[in-house]
mmCIF file of C-alpha atoms in Angstrom:
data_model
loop_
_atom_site.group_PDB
_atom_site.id
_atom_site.type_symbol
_atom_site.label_atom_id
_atom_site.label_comp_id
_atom_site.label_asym_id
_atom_site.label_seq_id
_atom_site.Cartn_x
_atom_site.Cartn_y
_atom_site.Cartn_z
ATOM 1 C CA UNK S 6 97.881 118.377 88.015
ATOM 2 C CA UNK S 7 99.331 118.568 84.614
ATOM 3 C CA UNK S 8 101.237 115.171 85.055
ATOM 4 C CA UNK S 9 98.090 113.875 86.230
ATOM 5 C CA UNK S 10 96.069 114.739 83.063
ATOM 6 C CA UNK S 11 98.621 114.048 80.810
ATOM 7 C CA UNK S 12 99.888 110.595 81.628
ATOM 8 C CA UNK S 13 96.744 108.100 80.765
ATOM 9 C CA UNK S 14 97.380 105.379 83.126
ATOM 10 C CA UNK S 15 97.009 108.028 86.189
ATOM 11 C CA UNK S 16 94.241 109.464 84.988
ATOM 12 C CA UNK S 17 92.500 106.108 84.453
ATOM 13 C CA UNK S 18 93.309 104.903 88.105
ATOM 14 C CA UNK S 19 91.965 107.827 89.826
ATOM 15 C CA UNK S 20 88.520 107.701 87.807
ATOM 16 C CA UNK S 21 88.804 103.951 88.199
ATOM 17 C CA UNK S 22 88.660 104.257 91.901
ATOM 18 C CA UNK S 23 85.907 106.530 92.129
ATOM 19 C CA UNK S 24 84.148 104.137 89.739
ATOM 20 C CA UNK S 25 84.487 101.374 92.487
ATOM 21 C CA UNK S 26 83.050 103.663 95.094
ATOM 22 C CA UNK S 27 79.895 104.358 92.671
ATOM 23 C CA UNK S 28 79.295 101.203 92.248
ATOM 24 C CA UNK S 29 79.517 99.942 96.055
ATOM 25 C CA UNK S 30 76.956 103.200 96.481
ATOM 26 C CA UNK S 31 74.261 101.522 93.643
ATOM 27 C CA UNK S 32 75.390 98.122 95.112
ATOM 28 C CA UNK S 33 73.970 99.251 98.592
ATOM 29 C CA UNK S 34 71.188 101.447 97.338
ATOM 30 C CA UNK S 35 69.740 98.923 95.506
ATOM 31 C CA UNK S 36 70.377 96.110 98.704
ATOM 32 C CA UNK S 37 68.929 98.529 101.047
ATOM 33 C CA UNK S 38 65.629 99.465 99.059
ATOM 34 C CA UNK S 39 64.874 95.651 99.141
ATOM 35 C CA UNK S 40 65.488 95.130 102.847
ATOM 36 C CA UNK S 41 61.981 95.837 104.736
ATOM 37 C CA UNK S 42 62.757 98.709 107.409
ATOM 38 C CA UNK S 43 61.915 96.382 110.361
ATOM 39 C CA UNK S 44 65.137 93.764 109.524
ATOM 40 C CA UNK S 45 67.194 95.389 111.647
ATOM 41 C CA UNK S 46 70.023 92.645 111.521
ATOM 42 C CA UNK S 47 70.092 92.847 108.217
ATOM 43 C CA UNK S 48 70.235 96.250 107.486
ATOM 44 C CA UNK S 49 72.942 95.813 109.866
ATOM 45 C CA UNK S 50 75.049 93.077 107.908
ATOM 46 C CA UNK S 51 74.420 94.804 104.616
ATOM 47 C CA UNK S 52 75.807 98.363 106.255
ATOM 48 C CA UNK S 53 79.367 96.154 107.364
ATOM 49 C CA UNK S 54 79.761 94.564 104.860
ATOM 50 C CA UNK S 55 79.723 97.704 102.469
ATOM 51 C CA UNK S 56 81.657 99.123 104.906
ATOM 52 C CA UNK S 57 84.584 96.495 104.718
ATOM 53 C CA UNK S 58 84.427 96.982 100.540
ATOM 54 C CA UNK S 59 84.447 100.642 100.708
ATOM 55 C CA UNK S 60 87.615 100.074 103.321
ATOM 56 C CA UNK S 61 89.180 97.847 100.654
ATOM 57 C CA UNK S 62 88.827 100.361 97.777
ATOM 58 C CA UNK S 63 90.465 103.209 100.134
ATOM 59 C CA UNK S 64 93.338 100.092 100.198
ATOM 60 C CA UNK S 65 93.511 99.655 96.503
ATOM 61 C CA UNK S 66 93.273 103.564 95.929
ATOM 62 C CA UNK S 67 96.303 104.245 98.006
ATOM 63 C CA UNK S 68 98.770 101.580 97.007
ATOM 64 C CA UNK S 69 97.863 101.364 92.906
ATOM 65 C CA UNK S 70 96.355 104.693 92.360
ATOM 66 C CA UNK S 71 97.819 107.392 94.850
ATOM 67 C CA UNK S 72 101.338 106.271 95.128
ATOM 68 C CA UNK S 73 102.136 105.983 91.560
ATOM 69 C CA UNK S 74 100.775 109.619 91.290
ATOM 70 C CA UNK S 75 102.812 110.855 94.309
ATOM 71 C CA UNK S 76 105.988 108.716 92.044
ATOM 72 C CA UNK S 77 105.449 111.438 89.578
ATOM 73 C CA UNK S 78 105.796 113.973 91.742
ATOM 74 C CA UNK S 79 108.308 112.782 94.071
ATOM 75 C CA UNK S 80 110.365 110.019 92.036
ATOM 76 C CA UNK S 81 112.474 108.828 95.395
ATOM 77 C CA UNK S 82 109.082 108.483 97.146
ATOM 78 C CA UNK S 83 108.087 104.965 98.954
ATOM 79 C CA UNK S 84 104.509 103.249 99.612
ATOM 80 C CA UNK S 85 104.356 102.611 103.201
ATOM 81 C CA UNK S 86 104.447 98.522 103.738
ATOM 82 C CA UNK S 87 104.822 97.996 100.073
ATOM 83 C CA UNK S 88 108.089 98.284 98.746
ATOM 84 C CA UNK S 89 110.833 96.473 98.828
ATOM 85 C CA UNK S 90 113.925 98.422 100.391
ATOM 86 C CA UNK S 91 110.902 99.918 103.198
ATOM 87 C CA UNK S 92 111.407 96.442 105.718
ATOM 88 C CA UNK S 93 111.701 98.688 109.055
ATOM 89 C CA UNK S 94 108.317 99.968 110.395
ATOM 90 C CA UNK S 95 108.137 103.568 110.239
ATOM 91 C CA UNK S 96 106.864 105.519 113.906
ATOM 92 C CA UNK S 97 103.981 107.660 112.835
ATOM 93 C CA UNK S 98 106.006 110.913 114.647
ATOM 94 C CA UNK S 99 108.565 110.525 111.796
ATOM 95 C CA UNK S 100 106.291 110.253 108.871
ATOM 96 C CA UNK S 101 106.178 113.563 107.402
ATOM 97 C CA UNK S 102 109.987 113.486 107.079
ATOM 98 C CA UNK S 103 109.673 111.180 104.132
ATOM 99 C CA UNK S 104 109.446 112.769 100.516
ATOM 100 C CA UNK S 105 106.255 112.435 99.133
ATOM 101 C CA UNK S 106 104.552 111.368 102.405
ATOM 102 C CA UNK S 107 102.412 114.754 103.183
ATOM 103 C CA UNK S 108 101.215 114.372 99.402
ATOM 104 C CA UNK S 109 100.209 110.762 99.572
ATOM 105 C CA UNK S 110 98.145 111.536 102.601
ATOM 106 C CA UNK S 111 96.391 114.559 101.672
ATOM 107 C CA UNK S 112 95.373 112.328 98.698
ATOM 108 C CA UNK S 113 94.162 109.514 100.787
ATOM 109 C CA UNK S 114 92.340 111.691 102.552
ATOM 110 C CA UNK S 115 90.798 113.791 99.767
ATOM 111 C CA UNK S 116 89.960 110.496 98.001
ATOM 112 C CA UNK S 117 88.353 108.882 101.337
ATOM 113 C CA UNK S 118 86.248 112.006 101.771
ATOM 114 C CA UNK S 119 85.017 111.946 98.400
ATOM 115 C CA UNK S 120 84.723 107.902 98.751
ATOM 116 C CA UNK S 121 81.865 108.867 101.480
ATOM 117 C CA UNK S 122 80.325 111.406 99.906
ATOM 118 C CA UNK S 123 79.946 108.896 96.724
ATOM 119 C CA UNK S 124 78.884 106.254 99.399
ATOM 120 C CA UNK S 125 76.331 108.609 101.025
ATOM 121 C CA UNK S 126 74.610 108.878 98.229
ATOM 122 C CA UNK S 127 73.973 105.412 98.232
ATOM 123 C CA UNK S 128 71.657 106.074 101.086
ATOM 124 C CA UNK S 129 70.021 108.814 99.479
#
């Protein structure tokens, strides 16, 4: 946690993503106040397509903000699908065997949950 609070690029990425999730949330709370209740499609569109945003900030959040924090952790760690010497697929049974790996995705996961809190405010 210390490397994370030290080092200002880190900390700027991880408040950076969050930042994107709060502003999908106003984004969609301020989309959803203006749609009448009975536009059902629409409420529907508005719902996917905040949906496919929030999806791409969990992308962004894992390969430029999670992985360079696992790096600092675990320097001989490797983003899944990213780097350059990682060309064979990996089988999802072998996953955990890789340094770093558990890390990176109890972060992903930690950072999607709070992602949809953030966003379920939005509905608030």
């Amino acid at each position: 946690m210390r490397k994370i609070v030290s080092d200002e690029a880190l900390l700027k990425g991880l408040l950076q993503s969050l930042a994107y999730y709060m502003f999908i949330a106003s984004l969609l709370k301020l989309m959803l106040t203006n749609t009448p209740p009975e536009a059902f499609t629409e409420r529907l569109m508005i719902l996917i397509s905040f949906g496919l945003l929030s999806f791409l900030a969990l992308i962004y959040s894992m390969v430029h903000v999670l992985g360079p924090i696992v790096k600092s952790y675990h320097p001989e760690f490797e983003i899944p699908f990213t780097e350059k010497g990682n060309q064979q697929p990996i089988p999802i049974t072998k996953l955990h065997l890789f340094p770093g790996m558990p890390t990176w995705i109890l972060l992903v996961l930690a950072n999607f949950l709070v992602g949809a809190y953030i966003m379920g405010l939005g509905f608030l």
